[in-house]
Tab-separated table of C-alpha atoms in Angstrom:
chain	number	residue	atom	x	y	z
A	26	MET	CA	-1.201	20.694	-19.431
A	27	ILE	CA	-0.396	17.174	-20.702
A	28	ARG	CA	1.915	17.125	-23.291
A	29	ALA	CA	3.589	13.302	-24.201
A	30	ARG	CA	5.597	12.693	-27.384
A	31	GLY	CA	6.139	9.140	-28.610
A	32	LEU	CA	5.116	7.656	-25.015
A	33	THR	CA	5.976	4.130	-25.264
A	34	ARG	CA	5.542	1.053	-22.573
A	35	HIS	CA	6.791	-2.502	-23.097
A	36	PHE	CA	5.814	-5.486	-21.016
A	37	ALA	CA	8.065	-8.506	-21.132
A	38	VAL	CA	6.062	-11.516	-20.319
A	39	LYS	CA	6.794	-15.267	-20.304
A	40	GLY	CA	8.460	-17.123	-22.520
A	41	GLY	CA	10.665	-13.971	-23.130
A	42	GLU	CA	8.139	-12.157	-24.941
A	43	ARG	CA	7.330	-8.617	-25.400
A	44	VAL	CA	3.945	-7.304	-25.209
A	45	GLU	CA	3.927	-3.655	-27.030
A	46	ALA	CA	1.334	-1.927	-24.570
A	47	VAL	CA	1.601	1.979	-25.890
A	48	ARG	CA	3.060	2.693	-28.895
A	49	GLY	CA	4.650	6.367	-29.497
A	50	VAL	CA	2.006	8.247	-28.018
A	51	ASP	CA	1.568	11.644	-28.327
A	52	LEU	CA	-1.075	13.865	-26.434
A	53	ASP	CA	-1.611	17.707	-25.953
A	54	VAL	CA	-4.528	18.572	-23.546
A	55	ALA	CA	-4.906	22.076	-23.089
A	56	ALA	CA	-5.332	23.587	-19.509
A	57	GLY	CA	-9.101	23.733	-18.949
A	58	GLU	CA	-9.981	20.386	-21.622
A	59	LEU	CA	-12.458	17.542	-20.655
A	60	VAL	CA	-11.391	15.199	-22.010
A	61	ALA	CA	-12.182	10.945	-22.790
A	62	PHE	CA	-10.124	8.734	-23.723
A	63	LEU	CA	-11.155	5.865	-25.007
A	64	GLY	CA	-10.545	2.447	-26.281
A	65	PRO	CA	-11.285	-1.433	-26.029
A	66	ASN	CA	-10.126	-3.933	-23.458
A	67	GLY	CA	-6.007	-4.339	-23.777
A	68	ALA	CA	-5.854	-1.004	-25.826
A	69	GLY	CA	-3.539	1.127	-23.755
A	70	LYS	CA	-5.515	3.297	-21.910
A	71	SER	CA	-5.379	2.397	-18.578
A	72	THR	CA	-1.099	2.128	-19.519
A	73	THR	CA	-0.972	5.056	-20.932
A	74	LEU	CA	-3.206	6.962	-17.563
A	75	ARG	CA	-0.286	5.272	-15.433
A	76	MET	CA	2.371	6.499	-17.215
A	77	LEU	CA	1.442	10.243	-16.811
A	78	THR	CA	0.579	9.460	-13.058
A	79	THR	CA	4.096	8.622	-12.286
A	80	LEU	CA	3.030	4.907	-11.585
A	81	LEU	CA	4.768	3.636	-14.543
A	82	PRO	CA	7.734	4.251	-16.155
A	83	PRO	CA	7.584	4.816	-20.127
A	84	THR	CA	10.152	2.608	-22.002
A	85	ALA	CA	10.663	5.201	-24.044
A	86	GLY	CA	9.154	9.036	-25.113
A	87	THR	CA	8.592	11.919	-23.074
A	88	ALA	CA	5.629	13.556	-21.147
A	89	THR	CA	5.266	16.679	-18.967
A	90	ILE	CA	2.201	17.306	-16.641
A	91	ALA	CA	2.354	21.126	-16.049
A	92	GLY	CA	5.604	21.504	-17.120
A	93	HIS	CA	6.999	19.121	-14.738
A	94	ASP	CA	9.481	15.920	-16.723
A	95	ILE	CA	7.278	12.568	-14.955
A	96	ARG	CA	10.862	11.059	-15.370
A	97	THR	CA	13.129	13.928	-13.608
A	98	ASP	CA	10.553	15.670	-11.460
A	99	PRO	CA	7.701	12.960	-10.394
A	100	ALA	CA	7.229	14.647	-7.014
A	101	GLY	CA	6.247	17.933	-9.230
A	102	ALA	CA	4.009	16.242	-11.534
A	103	ARG	CA	1.950	14.192	-8.971
A	104	ARG	CA	1.346	17.710	-6.967
A	105	ARG	CA	-0.613	18.676	-9.759
A	106	ILE	CA	-2.483	15.466	-10.223
A	107	GLY	CA	-5.357	14.216	-8.354
A	108	TYR	CA	-5.636	10.404	-8.958
A	109	ILE	CA	-9.129	8.718	-9.238
A	110	GLY	CA	-7.657	5.220	-10.459
A	111	GLN	CA	-9.801	1.679	-10.955
A	112	GLY	CA	-10.144	0.555	-7.412
A	113	HIS	CA	-10.769	2.243	-4.072
A	114	GLY	CA	-8.494	4.583	-2.695
A	115	ALA	CA	-9.407	4.658	0.638
A	116	GLY	CA	-8.921	1.719	3.011
A	117	ASP	CA	-10.944	-0.544	4.302
A	118	TYR	CA	-10.029	-0.249	7.555
A	119	PHE	CA	-10.028	3.694	8.208
A	120	ARG	CA	-13.167	6.206	8.611
A	121	VAL	CA	-13.953	8.292	5.936
A	122	LEU	CA	-12.581	11.757	7.277
A	123	ASP	CA	-9.525	10.305	8.531
A	124	GLU	CA	-9.015	8.938	4.780
A	125	LEU	CA	-9.547	12.602	3.489
A	126	VAL	CA	-7.415	14.537	6.521
A	127	THR	CA	-4.128	11.687	5.786
A	128	GLN	CA	-4.339	12.936	1.564
A	129	GLY	CA	-4.606	16.866	2.935
A	130	ARG	CA	-1.193	16.265	5.089
A	131	LEU	CA	0.194	14.222	2.417
A	132	TYR	CA	-0.214	16.958	-0.008
A	133	GLY	CA	1.045	19.127	2.628
A	134	LEU	CA	-1.890	21.018	4.177
A	135	THR	CA	-1.320	21.417	7.886
A	136	ARG	CA	-3.450	18.959	9.809
A	137	LYS	CA	-6.564	22.072	10.065
A	138	ASP	CA	-6.855	23.266	6.981
A	139	ALA	CA	-6.741	19.410	6.084
A	140	LYS	CA	-9.749	19.001	8.384
A	141	VAL	CA	-11.682	22.550	6.995
A	142	ARG	CA	-10.726	21.312	3.491
A	143	ALA	CA	-12.190	17.491	4.042
A	144	GLY	CA	-15.618	19.296	5.572
A	145	GLU	CA	-15.702	21.087	2.773
A	146	LEU	CA	-15.754	17.976	0.451
A	147	LEU	CA	-18.070	16.027	2.590
A	148	ALA	CA	-20.479	18.629	2.065
A	149	VAL	CA	-20.126	18.824	-1.645
A	150	LEU	CA	-20.370	15.456	-1.707
A	151	ASP	CA	-22.999	14.415	0.107
A	152	LEU	CA	-20.963	12.401	2.037
A	153	GLU	CA	-21.374	14.588	5.835
A	154	PRO	CA	-22.859	12.069	7.665
A	155	LEU	CA	-21.152	8.860	6.879
A	156	ALA	CA	-17.551	11.032	8.198
A	157	THR	CA	-16.850	8.959	11.305
A	158	ARG	CA	-17.879	5.652	9.170
A	159	ALA	CA	-15.812	3.027	8.676
A	160	VAL	CA	-15.078	3.050	4.642
A	161	ALA	CA	-15.669	-0.673	4.573
A	162	THR	CA	-19.481	0.103	5.884
A	163	LEU	CA	-20.151	2.260	2.375
A	164	SER	CA	-21.794	1.686	-0.426
A	165	GLY	CA	-19.997	1.302	-4.235
A	166	GLY	CA	-21.633	4.346	-4.965
A	167	GLN	CA	-20.350	6.154	-1.577
A	168	ARG	CA	-16.934	4.975	-2.055
A	169	ARG	CA	-16.720	6.505	-5.205
A	170	ARG	CA	-17.827	9.861	-4.128
A	171	LEU	CA	-15.207	9.353	-1.077
A	172	ASP	CA	-12.535	8.143	-4.036
A	173	ILE	CA	-13.350	11.590	-5.822
A	174	ALA	CA	-12.868	13.652	-2.654
A	175	ILE	CA	-9.591	12.370	-1.795
A	176	GLY	CA	-8.401	12.936	-5.295
A	177	LEU	CA	-9.934	16.691	-4.863
A	178	VAL	CA	-8.277	17.388	-1.402
A	179	HIS	CA	-5.565	19.797	-2.506
A	180	ARG	CA	-7.118	21.169	-5.275
A	181	PRO	CA	-5.162	20.081	-8.174
A	182	PRO	CA	-5.503	21.691	-11.456
A	183	LEU	CA	-5.167	18.046	-13.613
A	184	LEU	CA	-7.507	15.303	-12.474
A	185	PHE	CA	-7.459	11.644	-13.804
A	186	LEU	CA	-9.928	9.334	-13.508
A	187	ASP	CA	-9.451	5.754	-14.707
A	188	GLU	CA	-13.466	4.057	-15.472
A	189	PRO	CA	-14.724	5.849	-12.247
A	190	SER	CA	-18.272	4.919	-13.472
A	191	THR	CA	-17.672	0.636	-13.441
A	192	GLY	CA	-19.992	-1.161	-10.956
A	193	LEU	CA	-21.852	2.076	-10.317
A	194	ASP	CA	-25.614	1.882	-10.749
A	195	PRO	CA	-27.277	4.680	-13.504
A	196	GLN	CA	-28.155	7.153	-10.451
A	197	ASN	CA	-24.371	6.918	-9.221
A	198	ARG	CA	-23.267	7.404	-12.637
A	199	ALA	CA	-25.741	10.205	-13.112
A	200	ASN	CA	-24.270	11.920	-10.312
A	201	LEU	CA	-20.912	11.047	-11.087
A	202	ALA	CA	-21.103	12.731	-14.733
A	203	GLY	CA	-22.566	15.792	-12.967
A	204	ILE	CA	-19.717	16.123	-10.466
A	205	VAL	CA	-17.118	15.990	-13.214
A	206	ARG	CA	-18.980	18.804	-15.381
A	207	ARG	CA	-19.853	20.825	-11.952
A	208	LEU	CA	-15.695	20.193	-10.866
A	209	HIS	CA	-14.363	21.518	-14.738
A	210	ALA	CA	-17.517	23.709	-15.318
A	211	GLU	CA	-16.791	25.829	-12.032
A	212	PHE	CA	-12.934	25.579	-11.456
A	213	ALA	CA	-11.529	24.741	-14.725
A	214	THR	CA	-10.215	21.701	-13.513
A	215	THR	CA	-8.649	19.759	-16.516
A	216	VAL	CA	-10.098	16.816	-16.916
A	217	PHE	CA	-8.835	12.972	-18.082
A	218	LEU	CA	-10.759	9.973	-17.903
A	219	THR	CA	-10.905	6.642	-19.106
A	220	THR	CA	-14.438	5.242	-19.803
A	221	HIS	CA	-16.591	2.153	-21.297
A	222	TYR	CA	-19.538	3.350	-21.215
A	223	LEU	CA	-19.594	5.880	-24.475
A	224	ASP	CA	-23.114	7.419	-23.525
A	225	GLU	CA	-21.510	9.299	-20.744
A	226	ALA	CA	-18.437	10.141	-22.817
A	227	ASP	CA	-20.309	11.776	-25.913
A	228	ALA	CA	-22.405	13.189	-22.822
A	229	ILE	CA	-19.981	15.109	-20.741
A	230	ALA	CA	-16.361	14.938	-23.125
A	231	GLU	CA	-15.400	18.158	-25.239
A	232	ARG	CA	-12.764	15.645	-26.536
A	233	VAL	CA	-12.702	12.135	-27.512
A	234	ILE	CA	-9.232	10.413	-27.895
A	235	VAL	CA	-9.377	6.919	-28.855
A	236	ILE	CA	-6.401	4.544	-28.614
A	237	ASP	CA	-5.820	1.011	-29.794
A	238	HIS	CA	-3.440	-1.618	-29.910
A	239	GLY	CA	-1.126	0.942	-27.989
A	240	ARG	CA	-1.700	4.211	-31.385
A	241	VAL	CA	-4.057	6.621	-31.250
A	242	ILE	CA	-6.297	6.252	-34.177
A	243	ALA	CA	-9.056	9.290	-33.389
A	244	ASP	CA	-9.012	12.545	-31.810
A	245	ASP	CA	-11.644	15.666	-32.118
A	246	ASN	CA	-15.049	16.388	-30.570
A	247	PRO	CA	-17.571	13.883	-30.474
A	248	ALA	CA	-19.963	15.816	-32.805
A	249	ALA	CA	-17.309	15.721	-35.621
A	250	LEU	CA	-16.203	12.195	-34.668
A	251	LYS	CA	-19.565	11.030	-35.752
A	252	ALA	CA	-20.237	13.630	-38.386
A	253	ALA	CA	-16.789	12.186	-40.177
A	254	ALA	CA	-18.042	8.468	-39.644
A	255	GLY	CA	-21.587	9.017	-40.726
A	256	CYS	CA	-22.839	7.821	-36.909
A	257	SER	CA	-25.352	9.089	-34.813
A	258	THR	CA	-23.735	7.320	-31.694
A	259	LEU	CA	-19.864	7.037	-30.221
A	260	ASP	CA	-20.943	3.601	-30.035
A	261	GLU	CA	-21.077	3.004	-33.396
A	262	VAL	CA	-17.812	5.422	-34.060
A	263	PHE	CA	-16.118	3.480	-31.508
A	264	LEU	CA	-16.579	0.260	-33.391
A	265	GLN	CA	-16.517	1.252	-36.569
A	266	LEU	CA	-12.996	2.841	-35.767
A	267	THR	CA	-11.841	-0.854	-33.246
A	268	GLY	CA	-13.798	-3.237	-35.067
A	269	ARG	CA	-16.108	-5.667	-33.795
A	270	SER	CA	-13.748	-8.526	-32.502
A	271	LEU	CA	-13.582	-9.312	-29.084
A	272	ARG	CA	-10.510	-7.664	-27.219
A	273	ASP	CA	-9.733	-10.476	-24.232
A	274	GLY	CA	-7.989	-7.628	-22.520
A	275	SER	CA	-5.356	-9.781	-20.609
A	276	LEU	CA	-2.710	-7.093	-20.215
A	277	ARG	CA	-3.448	-5.569	-16.410
A	278	ASP	CA	-6.888	-3.726	-17.075
A	279	ASP	CA	-6.556	-1.590	-20.400
B	21	MET	CA	6.842	18.457	3.012
B	22	THR	CA	10.350	16.593	4.797
B	23	GLU	CA	10.411	12.789	4.585
B	24	LEU	CA	10.159	12.574	8.810
B	25	SER	CA	6.839	14.090	8.663
B	26	ALA	CA	5.693	12.507	5.775
B	27	ALA	CA	6.628	9.124	7.240
B	28	GLY	CA	4.420	10.193	10.546
B	29	VAL	CA	1.658	11.268	8.750
B	30	ILE	CA	1.729	7.784	6.952
B	31	PHE	CA	2.691	6.449	10.562
B	32	GLU	CA	-0.394	7.956	12.842
B	33	ARG	CA	-2.645	6.691	9.657
B	34	GLU	CA	-1.787	2.754	10.151
B	35	ILE	CA	-1.859	3.274	13.849
B	36	THR	CA	-5.050	5.456	14.382
B	37	PRO	CA	-7.010	2.290	13.838
B	38	VAL	CA	-5.140	-0.104	16.030
B	39	LEU	CA	-5.035	2.572	19.158
B	40	ARG	CA	-9.125	3.223	18.775
B	41	ASN	CA	-9.246	-0.723	18.679
B	42	PRO	CA	-6.731	-2.064	21.163
B	43	ILE	CA	-8.354	-5.295	21.865
B	44	GLY	CA	-7.170	-6.623	18.599
B	45	LEU	CA	-3.606	-6.592	19.407
B	46	VAL	CA	-4.080	-9.190	22.268
B	47	PHE	CA	-6.316	-11.282	19.217
B	48	THR	CA	-2.675	-11.159	16.793
B	49	ILE	CA	-0.943	-12.426	19.728
B	50	ALA	CA	-3.014	-15.311	20.374
B	51	GLN	CA	-0.441	-17.703	19.337
B	52	PRO	CA	3.166	-16.598	21.313
B	53	LEU	CA	0.438	-16.323	24.239
B	54	VAL	CA	-0.555	-20.174	23.861
B	55	PHE	CA	2.831	-21.090	23.307
B	56	LEU	CA	3.177	-19.254	26.660
B	57	LEU	CA	1.087	-20.491	29.191
B	58	LEU	CA	0.855	-24.082	27.440
B	59	PHE	CA	4.135	-25.124	26.488
B	60	GLY	CA	6.202	-22.468	29.363
B	61	PRO	CA	5.017	-24.681	32.234
B	62	LEU	CA	6.348	-27.735	30.431
B	63	LEU	CA	10.008	-26.025	30.332
B	64	THR	CA	10.310	-26.886	34.473
B	65	ASP	CA	13.989	-28.557	34.781
B	66	VAL	CA	14.615	-28.549	31.326
B	67	PRO	CA	18.212	-28.855	30.724
B	68	GLY	CA	19.932	-25.669	29.641
B	69	THR	CA	16.303	-23.465	30.312
B	70	GLY	CA	18.864	-21.156	32.575
B	71	GLY	CA	19.001	-20.217	36.327
B	72	GLU	CA	16.775	-18.412	38.066
B	73	SER	CA	13.748	-19.540	36.461
B	74	ALA	CA	12.063	-21.296	32.991
B	75	TRP	CA	10.153	-18.308	32.923
B	76	GLN	CA	12.988	-16.016	33.012
B	77	TRP	CA	14.785	-18.118	29.779
B	78	PHE	CA	11.667	-18.522	27.894
B	79	VAL	CA	9.653	-15.062	28.169
B	80	PRO	CA	12.327	-13.419	25.922
B	81	GLY	CA	11.834	-16.353	23.452
B	82	ILE	CA	8.263	-15.887	23.047
B	83	VAL	CA	8.673	-11.583	23.048
B	84	VAL	CA	11.074	-12.905	19.565
B	85	MET	CA	8.895	-15.302	18.096
B	86	THR	CA	5.649	-12.748	18.974
B	87	GLY	CA	8.012	-10.172	16.465
B	88	LEU	CA	8.780	-12.873	13.870
B	89	PHE	CA	5.345	-13.991	13.453
B	90	GLY	CA	3.020	-10.843	14.112
B	91	THR	CA	5.293	-8.433	11.206
B	92	ALA	CA	3.821	-11.086	8.806
B	93	GLY	CA	0.117	-8.780	9.506
B	94	ALA	CA	2.887	-6.008	7.783
B	95	GLY	CA	2.864	-7.837	4.110
B	96	TRP	CA	-0.877	-8.677	4.731
B	97	ALA	CA	-1.803	-5.203	4.315
B	98	ILE	CA	0.540	-4.212	2.325
B	99	GLN	CA	-1.163	-6.790	-0.262
B	100	ALA	CA	-4.898	-5.588	0.718
B	101	GLU	CA	-3.686	-2.122	0.165
B	102	LEU	CA	-2.191	-2.942	-3.482
B	103	VAL	CA	-5.206	-4.910	-4.419
B	104	GLY	CA	-7.872	-2.922	-2.980
B	105	GLY	CA	-6.021	-0.060	-4.742
B	106	SER	CA	-5.373	2.541	-1.810
B	107	LEU	CA	-1.567	2.019	-1.916
B	108	GLU	CA	-1.924	3.341	-5.436
B	109	ARG	CA	-3.244	6.453	-4.314
B	110	ILE	CA	-0.947	6.865	-1.763
B	111	LEU	CA	1.761	5.911	-4.283
B	112	VAL	CA	0.459	9.169	-6.319
B	113	THR	CA	0.986	11.746	-3.684
B	114	PRO	CA	4.297	13.697	-4.014
B	115	VAL	CA	5.624	11.378	-1.143
B	116	SER	CA	8.496	9.143	-0.910
B	117	ARG	CA	8.160	5.326	-1.699
B	118	ALA	CA	10.721	5.393	1.837
B	119	SER	CA	8.713	7.535	3.845
B	120	ILE	CA	5.555	5.221	2.820
B	121	LEU	CA	7.766	2.953	3.589
B	122	ALA	CA	8.888	4.054	7.344
B	123	GLY	CA	5.420	4.865	8.245
B	124	LYS	CA	4.140	1.648	7.860
B	125	THR	CA	7.459	-0.346	9.348
B	126	LEU	CA	7.239	1.996	12.501
B	127	LYS	CA	3.533	0.959	13.012
B	128	GLU	CA	4.158	-2.614	13.186
B	129	VAL	CA	7.424	-1.314	15.557
B	130	PHE	CA	5.005	0.216	17.913
B	131	SER	CA	2.403	-2.936	17.570
B	132	LEU	CA	5.329	-4.824	18.376
B	133	VAL	CA	6.447	-3.384	21.360
B	134	ALA	CA	2.957	-3.438	22.485
B	135	GLN	CA	2.456	-6.945	22.526
B	136	ALA	CA	5.589	-7.476	24.369
B	137	VAL	CA	4.464	-5.542	27.036
B	138	ILE	CA	1.621	-7.648	27.058
B	139	ILE	CA	3.635	-10.862	26.845
B	140	VAL	CA	5.636	-9.632	29.876
B	141	ALA	CA	2.575	-8.775	31.894
B	142	VAL	CA	1.376	-11.824	31.284
B	143	ALA	CA	4.263	-13.653	32.540
B	144	LEU	CA	4.724	-11.689	35.309
B	145	PRO	CA	1.993	-13.425	37.969
B	146	LEU	CA	3.461	-16.518	35.962
B	147	GLY	CA	6.912	-15.919	37.865
B	148	PHE	CA	8.658	-14.017	35.666
B	149	ARG	CA	11.102	-11.947	37.392
B	150	LEU	CA	10.912	-8.422	35.756
B	151	TYR	CA	14.338	-6.169	35.821
B	152	PRO	CA	12.684	-2.928	34.207
B	153	LEU	CA	15.552	-1.386	32.563
B	154	ASN	CA	17.469	-3.834	30.902
B	155	VAL	CA	13.780	-5.539	29.624
B	156	LEU	CA	13.446	-1.621	28.623
B	157	ALA	CA	16.846	-2.144	26.512
B	158	GLY	CA	15.414	-5.733	25.174
B	159	LEU	CA	11.958	-3.613	23.523
B	160	ALA	CA	14.558	-1.195	22.080
B	161	LEU	CA	16.296	-4.201	20.616
B	162	LEU	CA	13.466	-5.668	19.699
B	163	ALA	CA	12.132	-2.682	17.766
B	164	VAL	CA	15.216	-2.492	15.975
B	165	PHE	CA	14.616	-6.060	14.672
B	166	GLY	CA	11.145	-5.257	13.845
B	167	ILE	CA	11.865	-2.248	11.724
B	168	GLY	CA	14.147	-5.360	9.878
B	169	LEU	CA	11.196	-7.891	9.857
B	170	GLY	CA	8.340	-5.335	9.249
B	171	SER	CA	10.360	-4.491	5.739
B	172	LEU	CA	11.296	-7.385	4.929
B	173	ALA	CA	7.804	-8.625	5.030
B	174	ILE	CA	6.554	-5.934	3.137
B	175	ALA	CA	9.005	-6.363	0.418
B	176	LEU	CA	8.508	-10.420	-0.076
B	177	ALA	CA	4.723	-8.957	-0.206
B	178	ILE	CA	5.211	-6.422	-2.525
B	179	VAL	CA	7.454	-9.212	-5.226
B	180	LEU	CA	4.333	-11.917	-4.504
B	181	ARG	CA	1.287	-9.202	-4.996
B	182	ARG	CA	0.209	-11.141	-7.979
B	183	GLN	CA	0.504	-14.092	-6.060
B	184	GLN	CA	-0.870	-13.509	-2.469
B	185	GLU	CA	-1.778	-17.276	-1.060
B	186	THR	CA	2.346	-17.488	-1.874
B	187	PHE	CA	3.058	-14.494	0.328
B	188	TRP	CA	1.515	-17.393	3.549
B	189	ALA	CA	3.495	-20.026	2.299
B	190	VAL	CA	6.937	-18.606	1.995
B	191	TYR	CA	6.826	-16.680	4.795
B	192	GLN	CA	5.408	-19.620	6.993
B	193	PHE	CA	8.456	-21.854	4.993
B	194	LEU	CA	11.187	-19.589	5.799
B	195	LEU	CA	10.287	-18.546	9.654
B	196	PHE	CA	9.486	-21.586	10.939
B	197	PRO	CA	12.799	-23.340	10.727
B	198	LEU	CA	14.010	-20.198	11.933
B	199	VAL	CA	12.619	-19.830	14.519
B	200	LEU	CA	12.807	-23.905	16.112
B	201	LEU	CA	16.612	-23.349	15.173
B	202	SER	CA	17.169	-19.664	17.395
B	203	GLY	CA	16.173	-22.251	20.091
B	204	VAL	CA	13.097	-20.058	21.036
B	205	LEU	CA	11.315	-23.331	22.355
B	206	LEU	CA	14.345	-25.752	23.174
B	207	PRO	CA	17.659	-24.914	23.929
B	208	VAL	CA	19.723	-25.865	21.368
B	209	GLU	CA	23.378	-25.571	22.945
B	210	ASP	CA	23.444	-29.720	23.350
B	211	ALA	CA	21.410	-30.854	20.028
B	212	PRO	CA	23.310	-32.898	17.143
B	213	GLY	CA	26.542	-31.220	15.474
B	214	TRP	CA	24.579	-30.241	12.444
B	215	LEU	CA	21.605	-28.575	14.460
B	216	ALA	CA	23.919	-26.444	16.311
B	217	SER	CA	26.037	-25.432	13.671
B	218	ALA	CA	22.847	-24.349	11.341
B	219	SER	CA	21.758	-22.440	14.986
B	220	ARG	CA	24.996	-20.676	14.555
B	221	ILE	CA	24.771	-19.040	11.221
B	222	ASN	CA	20.922	-18.067	12.029
B	223	PRO	CA	20.911	-14.224	13.284
B	224	ILE	CA	17.930	-14.847	15.197
B	225	THR	CA	19.870	-17.120	17.473
B	226	TYR	CA	22.117	-14.341	18.648
B	227	LEU	CA	18.861	-11.453	19.487
B	228	VAL	CA	17.215	-14.503	21.662
B	229	GLU	CA	20.372	-14.884	23.450
B	230	ALA	CA	20.764	-10.850	23.971
B	231	GLU	CA	17.241	-10.748	24.892
B	232	ARG	CA	17.541	-13.530	26.841
B	233	ALA	CA	20.817	-11.668	28.423
B	234	LEU	CA	18.825	-8.545	28.852
B	235	PHE	CA	15.606	-9.972	30.296
B	236	ALA	CA	17.553	-11.894	32.988
B	237	GLY	CA	18.946	-8.034	34.392
B	238	ASP	CA	22.144	-8.626	32.908
B	239	PHE	CA	23.520	-5.578	30.503
B	240	VAL	CA	27.497	-6.603	29.752
B	241	HIS	CA	26.525	-10.227	28.858
B	242	ALA	CA	28.823	-11.384	25.594
B	243	SER	CA	25.922	-11.693	23.725
B	244	VAL	CA	24.248	-8.757	24.366
B	245	PRO	CA	26.311	-6.996	20.931
B	246	ALA	CA	26.195	-10.009	18.990
B	247	GLY	CA	22.368	-9.486	19.161
B	248	VAL	CA	22.997	-5.708	18.485
B	249	VAL	CA	24.758	-6.525	15.605
B	250	ALA	CA	22.342	-9.120	14.242
B	251	ALA	CA	18.815	-6.647	14.975
B	252	ALA	CA	21.194	-3.881	13.382
B	253	VAL	CA	22.034	-6.031	10.081
B	254	THR	CA	18.445	-7.073	9.788
B	255	ALA	CA	17.112	-3.399	10.329
B	256	ALA	CA	19.352	-2.274	7.230
B	257	ILE	CA	18.670	-5.263	5.078
B	258	GLY	CA	15.156	-4.901	5.685
B	259	LEU	CA	14.984	-0.982	4.865
B	260	VAL	CA	17.199	-1.525	1.556
B	261	ALA	CA	15.008	-4.362	0.320
B	262	GLY	CA	11.792	-2.958	1.212
B	263	ALA	CA	12.803	0.666	-0.248
B	264	ARG	CA	13.503	-1.290	-3.341
B	265	ALA	CA	10.649	-3.367	-2.974
B	266	MET	CA	7.951	-0.036	-2.881
B	267	ARG	CA	9.535	1.205	-5.650
B	268	THR	CA	7.979	-1.516	-7.869
B	269	ALA	CA	4.741	-1.398	-5.914
B	270	SER	CA	2.851	0.008	-9.190
B	271	LEU	CA	4.517	-1.571	-11.651
């Protein structure tokens, strides 16, 4: 489903310097996998994800999404992905149902089909009573569920989630984890998510990839990573792999 | 999905909140209305404000002024969507950047024409004489100009997306001289030489003159083709700049 070879991204910064945010990342994610992509602030997580979702062109390297090259066929790649970014996908001044229908139509659904699909998602994600509400009036958890609905409206085989649980309370985080698990189990959706909550990654991911300083430094299932490091939690593994020094996270939101 | 239908979906998304709350359009033209009602009456007997009545001279200028300041809203909206994340979500759909720009710009054009109609309606009881077909032509010209302005506002907002307050400062810095030099508020024909020369290199001057001729009922005045060229060139430059900026919006 995802194949990347030598994926690299540099950013020019003030003073003519260059920051190497992602340095030659290779990735292979099979259809149906649920992968957590972890790393400290500034490690290259979001930059990698933004390249895979065609938001950011790579400086070097190649990647395909379901066989579609992100450089030469970005529209083909976009048709096969759902994307839930760090921000809010729905605009403040729009109504919940309208945003879902718009999203469906942008993927080529007819207005009628988009409304039917929007209704299904509102029901599944407990958003039905909010259909005619302005997005700005929703709580943080409700907005996150709406973001997920927007990401799923065209039934993508691959779902990218960029720190989806950041800012949510424990109840909403648990709810979100349940939704992701259900999606994966019922529809075999391939899920590729970044998160700073390692307990969450441990609980839901089948596979954990750790990136630091722009390079993949670990790639295995959570149990194998813990066993290899001799640790009881993924937090301990993570600190062992990436160290305890603070990162400034100055480059975008990585 | 064709480019046109994608632009239509974006336009529908953008215009729906406006249609649900049309009173908002009135509030967005508060400033031009203040000029119309409080500055317009001062122009009676001012030389150079036309023969029929000062309103016939002033109203088309205010309509153009509405376009200049109103389209800043397109820039503000795109910055809010960039910061909030909703533009990013649309950028990940298969829809082209050009369609997104077109849909958003069309919404600005629709709002601009609706605002112009409100201004004309307010001016009627003041003594403005309506030449319906000519005013329609004037609104069409304004729409073409609005495509350019809306796209330019979007382009500027994207370029300055990491310095939001700078967008407003730059927009105001550029617009006020252009408005004053175009003769919207006072005639510039008898201005000092350098000011009159500066006015002639301002494309908005030609648009204002064309609108004044049309609003006065004159289809064949020499200023009309010049105004059409000014509006078309602004639209072309705006669309190119906007499309280029939209391609960089997620970088």
